[in-house]
XYZ file of C-alpha atoms in Angstrom:
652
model
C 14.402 60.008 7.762
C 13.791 60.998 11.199
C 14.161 64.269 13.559
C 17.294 66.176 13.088
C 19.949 65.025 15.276
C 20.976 69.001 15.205
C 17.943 70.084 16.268
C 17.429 72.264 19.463
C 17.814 70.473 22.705
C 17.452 73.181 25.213
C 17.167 70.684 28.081
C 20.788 68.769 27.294
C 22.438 72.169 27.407
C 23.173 74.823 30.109
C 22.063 77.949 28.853
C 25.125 79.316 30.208
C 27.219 77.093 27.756
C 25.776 78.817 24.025
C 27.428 81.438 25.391
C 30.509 81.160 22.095
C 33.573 82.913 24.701
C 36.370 80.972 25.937
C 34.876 80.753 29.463
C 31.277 79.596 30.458
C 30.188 78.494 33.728
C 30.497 75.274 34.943
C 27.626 72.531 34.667
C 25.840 72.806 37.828
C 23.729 69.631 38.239
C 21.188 69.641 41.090
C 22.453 67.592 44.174
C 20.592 65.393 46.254
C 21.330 63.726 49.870
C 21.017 60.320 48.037
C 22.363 58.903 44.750
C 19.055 58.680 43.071
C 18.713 60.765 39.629
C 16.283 63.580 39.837
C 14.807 63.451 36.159
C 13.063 60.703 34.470
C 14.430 59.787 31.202
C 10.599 59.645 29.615
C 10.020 63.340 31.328
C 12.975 65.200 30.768
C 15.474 63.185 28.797
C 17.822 66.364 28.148
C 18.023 66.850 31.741
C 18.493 62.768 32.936
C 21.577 61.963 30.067
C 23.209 65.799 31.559
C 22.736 64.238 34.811
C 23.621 60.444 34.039
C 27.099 61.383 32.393
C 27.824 63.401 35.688
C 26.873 61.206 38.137
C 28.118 58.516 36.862
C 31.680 59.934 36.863
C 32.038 59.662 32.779
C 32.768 63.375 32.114
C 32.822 66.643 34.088
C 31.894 70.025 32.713
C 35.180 72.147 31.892
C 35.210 75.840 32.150
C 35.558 76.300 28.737
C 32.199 76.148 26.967
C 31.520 72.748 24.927
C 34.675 71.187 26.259
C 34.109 68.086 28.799
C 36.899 65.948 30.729
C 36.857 62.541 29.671
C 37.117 60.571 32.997
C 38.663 57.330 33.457
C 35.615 55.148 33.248
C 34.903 57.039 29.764
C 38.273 56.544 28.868
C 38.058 52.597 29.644
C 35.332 52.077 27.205
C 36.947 54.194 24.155
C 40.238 51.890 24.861
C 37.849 49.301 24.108
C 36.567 49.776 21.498
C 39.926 51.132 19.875
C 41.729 48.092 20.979
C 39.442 46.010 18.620
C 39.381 48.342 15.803
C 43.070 48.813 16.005
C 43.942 45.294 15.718
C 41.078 44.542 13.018
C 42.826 47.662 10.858
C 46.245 45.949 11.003
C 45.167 43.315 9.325
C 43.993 44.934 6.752
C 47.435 46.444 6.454
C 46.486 49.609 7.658
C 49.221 51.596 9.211
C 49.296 54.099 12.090
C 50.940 57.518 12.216
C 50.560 60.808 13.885
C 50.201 64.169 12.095
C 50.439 67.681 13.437
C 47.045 69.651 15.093
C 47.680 72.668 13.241
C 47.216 72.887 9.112
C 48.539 76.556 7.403
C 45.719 78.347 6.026
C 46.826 77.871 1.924
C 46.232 73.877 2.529
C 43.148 74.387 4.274
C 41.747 76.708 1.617
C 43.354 74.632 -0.971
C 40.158 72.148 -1.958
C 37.253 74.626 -1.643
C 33.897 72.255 -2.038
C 35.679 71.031 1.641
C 36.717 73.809 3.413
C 33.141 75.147 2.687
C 31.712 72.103 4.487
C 34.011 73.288 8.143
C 34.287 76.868 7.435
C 31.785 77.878 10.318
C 33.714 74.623 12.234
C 37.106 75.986 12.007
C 39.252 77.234 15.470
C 42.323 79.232 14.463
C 45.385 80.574 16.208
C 45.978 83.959 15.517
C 48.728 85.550 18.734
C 51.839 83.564 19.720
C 51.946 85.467 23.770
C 50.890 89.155 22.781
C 52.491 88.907 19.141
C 49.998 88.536 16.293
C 51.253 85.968 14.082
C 51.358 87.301 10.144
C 49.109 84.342 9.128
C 46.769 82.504 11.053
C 46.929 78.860 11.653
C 44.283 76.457 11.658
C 43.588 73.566 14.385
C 42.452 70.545 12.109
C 38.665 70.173 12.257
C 39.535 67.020 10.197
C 43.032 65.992 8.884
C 42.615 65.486 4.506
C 44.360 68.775 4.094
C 46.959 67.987 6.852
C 48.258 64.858 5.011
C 47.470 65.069 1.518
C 50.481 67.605 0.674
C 52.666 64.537 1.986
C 50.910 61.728 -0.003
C 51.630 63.630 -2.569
C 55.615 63.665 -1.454
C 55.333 59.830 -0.794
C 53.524 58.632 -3.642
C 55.635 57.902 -7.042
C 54.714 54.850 -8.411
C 52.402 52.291 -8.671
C 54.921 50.233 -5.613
C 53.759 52.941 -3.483
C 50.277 51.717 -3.644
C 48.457 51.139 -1.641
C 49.380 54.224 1.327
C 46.449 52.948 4.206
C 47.007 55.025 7.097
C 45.399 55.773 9.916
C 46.026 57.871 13.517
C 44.381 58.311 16.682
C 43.802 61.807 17.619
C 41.359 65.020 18.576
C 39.920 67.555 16.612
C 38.492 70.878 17.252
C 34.959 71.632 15.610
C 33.818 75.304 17.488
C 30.068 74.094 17.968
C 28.180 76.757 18.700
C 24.660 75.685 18.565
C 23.647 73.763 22.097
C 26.810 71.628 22.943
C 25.616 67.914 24.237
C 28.375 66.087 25.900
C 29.836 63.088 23.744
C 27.097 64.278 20.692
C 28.250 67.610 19.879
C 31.662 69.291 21.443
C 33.622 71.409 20.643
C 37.036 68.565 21.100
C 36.430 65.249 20.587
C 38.747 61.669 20.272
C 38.408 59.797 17.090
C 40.567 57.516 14.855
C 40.881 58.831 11.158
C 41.495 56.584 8.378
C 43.595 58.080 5.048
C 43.551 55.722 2.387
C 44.659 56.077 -1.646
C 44.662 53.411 -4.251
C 45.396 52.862 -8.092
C 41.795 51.614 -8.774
C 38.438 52.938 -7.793
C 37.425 49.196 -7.190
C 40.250 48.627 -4.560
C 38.812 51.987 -2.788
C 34.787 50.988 -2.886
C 35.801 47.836 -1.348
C 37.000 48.889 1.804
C 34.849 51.838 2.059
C 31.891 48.856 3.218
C 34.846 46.807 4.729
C 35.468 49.673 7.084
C 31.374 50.717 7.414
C 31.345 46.766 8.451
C 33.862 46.935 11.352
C 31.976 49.931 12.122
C 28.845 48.048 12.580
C 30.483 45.651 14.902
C 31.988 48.806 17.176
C 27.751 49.369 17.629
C 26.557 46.187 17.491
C 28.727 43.921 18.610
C 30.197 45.642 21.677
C 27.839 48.764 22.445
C 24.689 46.874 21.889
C 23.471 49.136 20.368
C 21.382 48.779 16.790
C 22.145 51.009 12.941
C 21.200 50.971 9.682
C 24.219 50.734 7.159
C 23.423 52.941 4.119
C 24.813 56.284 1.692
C 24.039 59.471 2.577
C 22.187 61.779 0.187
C 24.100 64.348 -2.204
C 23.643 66.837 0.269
C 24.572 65.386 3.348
C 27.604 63.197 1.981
C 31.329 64.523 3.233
C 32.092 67.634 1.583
C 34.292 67.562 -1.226
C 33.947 63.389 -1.435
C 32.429 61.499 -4.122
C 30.072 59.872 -2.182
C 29.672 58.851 1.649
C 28.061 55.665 3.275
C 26.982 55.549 7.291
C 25.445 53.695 10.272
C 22.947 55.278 11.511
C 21.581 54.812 14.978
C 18.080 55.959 16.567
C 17.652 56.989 19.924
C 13.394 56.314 20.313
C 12.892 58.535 23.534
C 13.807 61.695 21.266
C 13.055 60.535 18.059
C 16.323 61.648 16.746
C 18.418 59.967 14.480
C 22.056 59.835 15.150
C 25.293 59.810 12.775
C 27.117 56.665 13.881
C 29.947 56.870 11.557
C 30.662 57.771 8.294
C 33.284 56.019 5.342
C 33.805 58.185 2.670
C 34.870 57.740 -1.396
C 36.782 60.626 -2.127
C 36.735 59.429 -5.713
C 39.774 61.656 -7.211
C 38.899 65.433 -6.560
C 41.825 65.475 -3.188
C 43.950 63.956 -5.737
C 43.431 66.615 -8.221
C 43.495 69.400 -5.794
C 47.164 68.190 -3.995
C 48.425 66.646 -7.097
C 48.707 63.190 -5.691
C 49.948 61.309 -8.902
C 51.490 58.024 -9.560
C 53.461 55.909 -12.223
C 51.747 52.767 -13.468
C 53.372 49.344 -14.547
C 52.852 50.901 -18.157
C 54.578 54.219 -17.311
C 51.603 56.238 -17.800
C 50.632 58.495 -15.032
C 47.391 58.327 -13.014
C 45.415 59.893 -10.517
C 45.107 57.886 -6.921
C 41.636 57.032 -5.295
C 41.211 58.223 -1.921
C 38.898 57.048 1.008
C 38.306 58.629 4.402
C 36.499 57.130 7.357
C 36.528 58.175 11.183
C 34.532 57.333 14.182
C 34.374 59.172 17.469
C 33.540 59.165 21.425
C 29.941 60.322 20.183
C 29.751 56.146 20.145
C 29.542 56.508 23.757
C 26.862 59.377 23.821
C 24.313 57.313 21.841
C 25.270 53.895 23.889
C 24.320 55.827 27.096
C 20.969 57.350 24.988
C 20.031 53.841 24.333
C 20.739 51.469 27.277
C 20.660 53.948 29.943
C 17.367 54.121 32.435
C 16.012 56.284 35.306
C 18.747 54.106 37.736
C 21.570 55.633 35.977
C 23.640 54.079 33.250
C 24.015 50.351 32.033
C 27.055 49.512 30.319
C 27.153 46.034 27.897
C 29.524 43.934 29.798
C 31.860 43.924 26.553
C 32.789 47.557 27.033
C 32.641 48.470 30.695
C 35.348 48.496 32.765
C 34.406 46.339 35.863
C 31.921 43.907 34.548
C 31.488 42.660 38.225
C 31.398 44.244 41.346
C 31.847 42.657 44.506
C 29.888 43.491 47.526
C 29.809 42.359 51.351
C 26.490 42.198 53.023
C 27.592 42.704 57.095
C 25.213 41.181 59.905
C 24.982 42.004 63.548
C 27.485 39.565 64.882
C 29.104 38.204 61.635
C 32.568 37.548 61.206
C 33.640 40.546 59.157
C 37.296 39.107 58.192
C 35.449 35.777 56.863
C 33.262 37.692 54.939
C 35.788 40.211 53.295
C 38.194 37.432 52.505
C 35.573 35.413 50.291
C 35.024 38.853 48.620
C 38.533 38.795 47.945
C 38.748 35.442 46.682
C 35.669 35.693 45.045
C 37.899 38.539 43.090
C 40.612 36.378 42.696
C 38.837 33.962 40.888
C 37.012 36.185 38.195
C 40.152 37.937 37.431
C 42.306 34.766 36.995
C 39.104 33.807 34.159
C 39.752 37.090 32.006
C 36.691 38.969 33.434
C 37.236 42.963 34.731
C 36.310 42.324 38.437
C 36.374 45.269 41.416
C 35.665 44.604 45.099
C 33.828 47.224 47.539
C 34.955 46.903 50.631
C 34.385 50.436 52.081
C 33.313 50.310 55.272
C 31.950 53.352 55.551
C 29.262 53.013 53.316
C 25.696 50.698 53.471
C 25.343 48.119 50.759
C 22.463 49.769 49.731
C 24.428 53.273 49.134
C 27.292 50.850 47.162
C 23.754 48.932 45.542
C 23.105 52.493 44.068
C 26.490 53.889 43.404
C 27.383 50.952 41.190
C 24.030 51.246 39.571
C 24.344 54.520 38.408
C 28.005 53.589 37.010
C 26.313 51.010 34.831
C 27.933 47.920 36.264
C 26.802 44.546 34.609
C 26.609 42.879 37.256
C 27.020 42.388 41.036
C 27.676 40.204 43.965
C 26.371 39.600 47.099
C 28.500 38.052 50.047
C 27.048 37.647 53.080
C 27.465 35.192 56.018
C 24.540 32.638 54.717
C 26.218 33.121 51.151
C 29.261 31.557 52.766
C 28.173 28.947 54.528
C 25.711 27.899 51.781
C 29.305 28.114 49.480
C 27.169 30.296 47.126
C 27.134 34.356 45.979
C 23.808 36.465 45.275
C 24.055 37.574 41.805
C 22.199 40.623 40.983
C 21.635 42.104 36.668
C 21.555 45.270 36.330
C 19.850 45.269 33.023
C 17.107 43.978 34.198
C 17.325 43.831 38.316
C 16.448 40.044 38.658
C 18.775 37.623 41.136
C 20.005 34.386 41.443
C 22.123 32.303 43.812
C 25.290 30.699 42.307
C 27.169 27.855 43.376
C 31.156 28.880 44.092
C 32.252 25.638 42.617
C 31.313 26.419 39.136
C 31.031 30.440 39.190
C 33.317 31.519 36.908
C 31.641 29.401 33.984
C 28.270 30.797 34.659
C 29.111 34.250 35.401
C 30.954 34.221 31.599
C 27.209 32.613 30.435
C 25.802 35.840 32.284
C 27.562 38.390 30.899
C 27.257 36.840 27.222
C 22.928 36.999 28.100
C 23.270 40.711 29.135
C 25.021 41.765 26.194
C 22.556 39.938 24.079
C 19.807 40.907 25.794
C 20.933 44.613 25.543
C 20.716 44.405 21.746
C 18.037 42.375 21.502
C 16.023 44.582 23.555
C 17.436 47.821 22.337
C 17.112 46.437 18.410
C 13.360 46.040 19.187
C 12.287 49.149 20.571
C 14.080 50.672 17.303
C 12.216 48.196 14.715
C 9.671 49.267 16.701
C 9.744 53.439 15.988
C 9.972 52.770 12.056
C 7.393 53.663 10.049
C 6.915 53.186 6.470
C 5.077 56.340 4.969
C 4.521 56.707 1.067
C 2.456 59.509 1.366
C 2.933 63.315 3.236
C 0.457 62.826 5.669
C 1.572 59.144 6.955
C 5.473 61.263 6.538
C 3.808 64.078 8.896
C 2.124 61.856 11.628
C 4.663 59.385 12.140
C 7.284 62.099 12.048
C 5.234 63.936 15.171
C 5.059 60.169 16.543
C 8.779 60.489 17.172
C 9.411 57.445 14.585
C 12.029 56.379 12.428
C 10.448 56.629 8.641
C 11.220 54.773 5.963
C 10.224 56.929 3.058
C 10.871 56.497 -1.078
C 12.514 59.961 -2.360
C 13.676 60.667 -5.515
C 16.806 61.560 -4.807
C 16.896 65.759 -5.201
C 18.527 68.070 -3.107
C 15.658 70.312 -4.239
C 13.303 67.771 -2.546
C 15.125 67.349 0.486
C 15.806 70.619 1.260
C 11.745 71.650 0.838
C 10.922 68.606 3.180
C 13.469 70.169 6.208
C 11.851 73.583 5.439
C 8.369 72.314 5.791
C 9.267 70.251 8.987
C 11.065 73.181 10.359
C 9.499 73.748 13.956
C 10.572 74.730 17.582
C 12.798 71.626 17.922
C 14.223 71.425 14.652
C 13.536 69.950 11.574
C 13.741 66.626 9.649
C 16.646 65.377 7.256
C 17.736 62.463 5.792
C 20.062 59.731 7.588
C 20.724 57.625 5.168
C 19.567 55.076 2.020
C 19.195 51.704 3.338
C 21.596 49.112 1.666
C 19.010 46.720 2.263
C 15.469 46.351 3.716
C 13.285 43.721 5.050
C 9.775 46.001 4.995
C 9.855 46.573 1.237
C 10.487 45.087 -2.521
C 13.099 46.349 -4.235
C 11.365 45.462 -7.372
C 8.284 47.643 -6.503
C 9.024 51.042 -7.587
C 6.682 54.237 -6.082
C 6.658 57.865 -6.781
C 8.659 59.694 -4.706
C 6.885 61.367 -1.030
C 7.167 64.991 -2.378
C 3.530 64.883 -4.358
C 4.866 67.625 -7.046
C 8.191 65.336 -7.951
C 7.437 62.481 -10.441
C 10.596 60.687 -10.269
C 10.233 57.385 -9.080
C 12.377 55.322 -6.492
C 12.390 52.158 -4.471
C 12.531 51.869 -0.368
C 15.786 50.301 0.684
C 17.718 50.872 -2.364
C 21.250 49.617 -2.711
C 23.345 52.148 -3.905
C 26.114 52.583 -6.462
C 28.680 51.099 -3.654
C 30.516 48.491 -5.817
C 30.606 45.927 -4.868
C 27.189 45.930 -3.705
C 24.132 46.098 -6.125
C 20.406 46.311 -6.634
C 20.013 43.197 -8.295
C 21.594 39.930 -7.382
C 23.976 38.239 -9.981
C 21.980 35.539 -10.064
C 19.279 37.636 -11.491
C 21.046 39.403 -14.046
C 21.568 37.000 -16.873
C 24.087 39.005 -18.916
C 26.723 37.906 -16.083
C 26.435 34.627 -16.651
C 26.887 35.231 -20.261
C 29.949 37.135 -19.855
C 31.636 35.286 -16.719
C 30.601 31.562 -17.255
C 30.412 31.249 -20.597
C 32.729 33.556 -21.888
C 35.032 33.883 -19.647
C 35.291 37.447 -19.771
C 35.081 39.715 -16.274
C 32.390 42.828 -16.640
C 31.491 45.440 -14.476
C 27.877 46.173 -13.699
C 27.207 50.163 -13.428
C 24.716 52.746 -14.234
C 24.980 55.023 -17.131
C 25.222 58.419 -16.981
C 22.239 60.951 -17.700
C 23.620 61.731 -21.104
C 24.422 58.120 -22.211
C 21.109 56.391 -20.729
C 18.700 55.235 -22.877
C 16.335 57.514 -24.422
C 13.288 57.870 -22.918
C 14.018 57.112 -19.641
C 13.078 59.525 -16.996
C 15.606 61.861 -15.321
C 15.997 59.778 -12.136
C 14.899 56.021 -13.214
C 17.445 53.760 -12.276
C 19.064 51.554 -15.555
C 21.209 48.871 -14.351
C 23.527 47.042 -16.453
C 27.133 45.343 -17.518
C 29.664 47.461 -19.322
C 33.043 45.600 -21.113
C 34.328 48.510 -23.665
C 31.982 47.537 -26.742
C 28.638 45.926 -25.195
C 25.811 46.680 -22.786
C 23.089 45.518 -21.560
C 20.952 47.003 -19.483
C 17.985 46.701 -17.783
C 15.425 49.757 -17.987
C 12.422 51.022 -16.334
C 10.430 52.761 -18.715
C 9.080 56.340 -17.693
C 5.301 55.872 -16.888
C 3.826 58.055 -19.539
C 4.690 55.042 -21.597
C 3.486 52.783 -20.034
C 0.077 50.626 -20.787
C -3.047 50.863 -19.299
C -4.208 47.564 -17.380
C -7.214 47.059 -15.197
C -5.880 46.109 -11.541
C -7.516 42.970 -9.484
C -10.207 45.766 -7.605
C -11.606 46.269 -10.982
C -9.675 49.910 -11.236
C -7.178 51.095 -14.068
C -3.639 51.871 -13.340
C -0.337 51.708 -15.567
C 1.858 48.979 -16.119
C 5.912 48.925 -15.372
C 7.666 47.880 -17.734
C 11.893 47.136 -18.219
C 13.853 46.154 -21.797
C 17.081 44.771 -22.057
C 19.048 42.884 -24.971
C 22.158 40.783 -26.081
C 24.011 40.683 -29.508
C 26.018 39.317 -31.504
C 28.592 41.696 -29.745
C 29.528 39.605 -26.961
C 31.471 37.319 -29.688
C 33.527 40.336 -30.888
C 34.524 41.344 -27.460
C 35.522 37.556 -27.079
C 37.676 37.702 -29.529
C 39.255 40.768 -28.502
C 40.052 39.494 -25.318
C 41.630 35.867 -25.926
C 42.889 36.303 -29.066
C 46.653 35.496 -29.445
C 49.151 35.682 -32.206
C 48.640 32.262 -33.254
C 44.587 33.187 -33.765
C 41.402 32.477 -32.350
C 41.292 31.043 -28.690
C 37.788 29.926 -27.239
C 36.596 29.242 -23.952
C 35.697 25.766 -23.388
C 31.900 26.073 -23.120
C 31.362 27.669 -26.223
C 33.457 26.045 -28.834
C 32.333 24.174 -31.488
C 34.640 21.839 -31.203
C 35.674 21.340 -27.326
C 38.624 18.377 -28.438
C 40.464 17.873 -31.716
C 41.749 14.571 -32.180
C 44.587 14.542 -34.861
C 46.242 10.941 -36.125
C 50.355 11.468 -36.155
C 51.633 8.715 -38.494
C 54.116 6.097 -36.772
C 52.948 6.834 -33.654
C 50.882 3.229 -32.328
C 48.712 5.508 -30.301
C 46.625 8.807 -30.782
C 47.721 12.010 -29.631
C 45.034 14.781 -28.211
C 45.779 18.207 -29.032
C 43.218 20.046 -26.216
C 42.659 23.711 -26.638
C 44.686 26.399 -25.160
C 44.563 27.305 -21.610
């Protein structure tokens, strides 16, 4: 948990922009004679990132309120990133396509759990000129009831299985509470991924295959730290069966931010748009769907993060000149000579792969170009002057962390590529431990409460209620905002996810564990290798299971309401493991000499497993056993006239 990313930022936003007309006023941001910022990022960090995203020429306010031109220096990084992504998507056989901005108002309205979730969101078109049109038409605040009429069309049989596509596009989202550049507008870029599949395995896998290259957009090229994890009932995707994240954490504000999301839509689209499909049996079926998008909000919490009171600083895998080249004149110094290694300088770098610009204004200082390039975030600069050349070297200047060096010209472009690879490390390294640093593990309200005021990121057990979650935003509910819930950790170092506690609400006596992982197939909570029943099945048997959880009615009885039981299915057996509910639980005196209850789990095997065996590898001719549990692994049988023995092995 941490602060709402939603709550009020009144210093990020021009008053003049809530107002919810088609016009506001343009973003005036104070000018100064120089290029330095006027607000600290620790003093007034609404104020520096409206500032930083101006001055560094990434967007510009548009007279329409919450709408912001995308500049080309923005634009460089989201190619980026999409170039990656794009590729990493076609080999997973993904597809791209385009589909229309506008969506009729019977599809919208046609799955109602989702059109609930936008309803507030949603722009429409109502006039064509001065004509009102006899039914207004939607702009797409998100695209499932665009293209799910059509999957329906394309999708016959189980060969048309299965449809992956994806397209890069805008949507419209009328914000009208405190538009933030990049966070929170009113248009925004993203890519959009529409998936469907026969199986419900086949759609849980990529859900975490896409959350993974997701990761990598953050991590591996924005620097930038997030926890991978499923969102709670109430904040999942609305209408979807369930919805995993990364989550990132900007520690000056305290606020947690929505990476990007990858969503199981289970079946409920498919029931809604009749998206059916023939199986190898000629049965019929319902598909599984999946959605997943990310958006140029990636660049919003990359400047949050890495940006300082200088301006911005871009990772060198992202920013569009990774080097700038700058000539340092002297009284007397042979100008030409000095532009000309600047140029070949240039030439050098670019011939190596690396995004290389030279300044060569002459109407500027090199401090003014120091500061200019700065502010834009550059990774790293240059210095040519006359001692550089005759010395056959170049000052090299970070502007992560300001320190310089001299490099030799005979070997630069090798060490500049070691650079750039430090920075970028360093970035994340430095960025992952100021975040490590913000979370706070709190098992109890008060710990919840002060770390919460402390501006950290908490780590909290929860048991899982919308009831509970809901009380816990009304009771943090202040001036700024309140608290809600990111995510649940797929995995975490801090606690055991053997050690169950009661959940942080005092009244609520369910119990949970910190760090759970989820019902994501093909993730679990325990490991294979812990869960003896597999081996059973798998090794021995030879027969594939599917570890699940049962449903409240089914569970064992006993158990209480929200207790996890954790198990193997195969039609006829299970096995589970069970945590008892504590009011059965024995009394035991603990090593300070106090009482407390014990934990305790049952679980069991029969006699089943060799009926299901049978079931399975059975054949017309009989009984057909795996290897390692026959009786007899080898039958040797004597043929008569034959000089030499014949093996009859067992079936495979």
């Amino acid at each position: 948990m941490a602060d709402n990313n939603e709550k009020k930022s009144k210093p990020v936003t021009n008053d003049k922009e809530k107002k919810s007309g088609g016009c506001g006023k343009k973003k005036q941001v104070k000018k100064e004679t120089g290029l330095a910022l006027t607000h600290k990022k620790d003093e007034n960090f609404g104020e520096w990132y409206s500032e930083v995203v101006v001055s560094s020429e990434m967007i510009e306010y548009y007279d329409i309120s919450g709408c912001y031109i995308l500049r080309p220096w923005t634009m460089s990084i989201w190619e980026v990133m999409q170039t990656f992504f794009d590729a990493e998507i076609k080999k997973m056989k993904i597809k791209n396509c385009y589909f229309p901005v506008f969506v009729s108002e019977s599809c919208l309205q046609k799955e109602k759990d989702h059109i609930d979730g936008f309803a507030a969101e949603v722009a429409w078109v109502t006039r064509s000129g001065k004509t009102e049109l006899d039914l207004p038409i939607a702009i797409r605040p998100t695209s499932e009831t665009v293209m799910y009429p059509y999957f329906s069309k394309w999708i016959r049989g189980h060969r048309d299985l299965p449809l992956r596509l994806n397209q890069w596009c805008n949507v419209v989202r009328w914000e009208f509470s405190n538009p933030t550049p990049f966070i929170r507008s009113r248009e925004f870029l993203w890519q959009e991924g529409h998936t469907a599949f026969a199986t419900k395995e086949e759609a849980d896998k990529e859900v975490l295959e896409i959350l993974e290259l997701y990761r990598r957009v953050y991590e591996e090229f924005l620097a930038v730290p997030v926890v991978k994890g499923k969102k709670s009932e109430k904040e999942k995707f609305a209408g979807g069966l369930y919805t995993t994240s990364v989550e990132a954490f900007v520690p000056n504000t305290g606020r947690g931010v929505q990476g990007a999301t990858s969503h199981c839509l289970g079946q409920n689209f498919a029931k809604m748009f009749d998206i059916q499909y023939e199986n190898e049996k000629g049965g019929r079926g319902m598909v599984w769907q999946n959605s997943w998008a990310y958006s140029t909000r990636t660049i919003g919490v990359m400047v949050m993060v890495h940006g300082d009171d200088k301006g911005l600083v871009l990772p060198p895998k992202v920013a569009s000149v990774q080097v700038i080249v700058v000539p340092v004149p002297y009284k007397d110094a042979d100008m030409q000579a000095i532009f000309d290694a600047c140029s070949t300088t240039v030439k050098i770098l670019t011939e190596a792969g690396f995004r290389v610009e030279e300044d060569l204004r002459e109407n500027y200082s090199p401090g003014w170009k120091y500061s200019h390039w700065e502010m834009k975030g550059v990774p790293l600069r240059i210095e040519i002057g006359p001692k550089d050349i005759a010395n056959k070297q170049v000052r090299v200047v970070r502007r992560d962390n300001s320190s310089k060096m001299d490099i030799s010209t005979g070997d630069l472009a090798e060490k500049i590529g070691d650079i750039l690879e430090n920075i970028q490390q360093s970035l994340f390294d430095a960025a992952k431990e100021k975040r490590d640093a913000c979370i706070k593990v709190a098992t109890a309200w008060e710990e919840f409460t002060t770390a919460l005021n402390e501006k950290k990121l908490i780590l909290a057990p929860w048991c899982d209620e919308k009831e509970v979650e809901k009380e816990v935003k009304a009771k943090t509910m202040g001036e700024n905002g309140a608290c809600k819930t990111l995510c649940t950790p797929f995995y975490s170092a801090r606690t055991s996810r053997r050690n169950p506690m009661l959940c942080l609400r005092e009244a609520c006596k369910g119990v949970v564990i910190l760090g759970e992982e989820l019902l994501v197939p093909p993730q679990n909570v325990i490991p294979v290798s812990d869960f003896w029943p597999f081996v059973v099945y798998k090794d021995f048997l030879a027969i594939p299971v599917v570890k699940g959880k049962k449903s409240e009615l089914e569970k064992f009885a006993g158990i209480c309401p929200k207790y996890w039981a954790w198990g193997t299915r195969c039609n006829l057996p299970i096995v589970l493991v069970r945590i008892l509910p504590r009011c059965l639980t024995y009394n035991i005196e603990n090593e300070k000499g106090g009482r407390d209850m014990a934990w305790q789990n049952s679980w069991a095997n029969s006699t089943h497993t060799i009926g299901v065996m049978v079931m399975v590898h059975g054949d017309d001719k009989g009984l057909v056993l795996p290897p390692k549990v026959a009786s007899g692994q080898v039958i040797v049988v004597p043929v008569p006239g034959k000089s030499s023995q014949q093996l009859l092995m067992r079936k495979n």
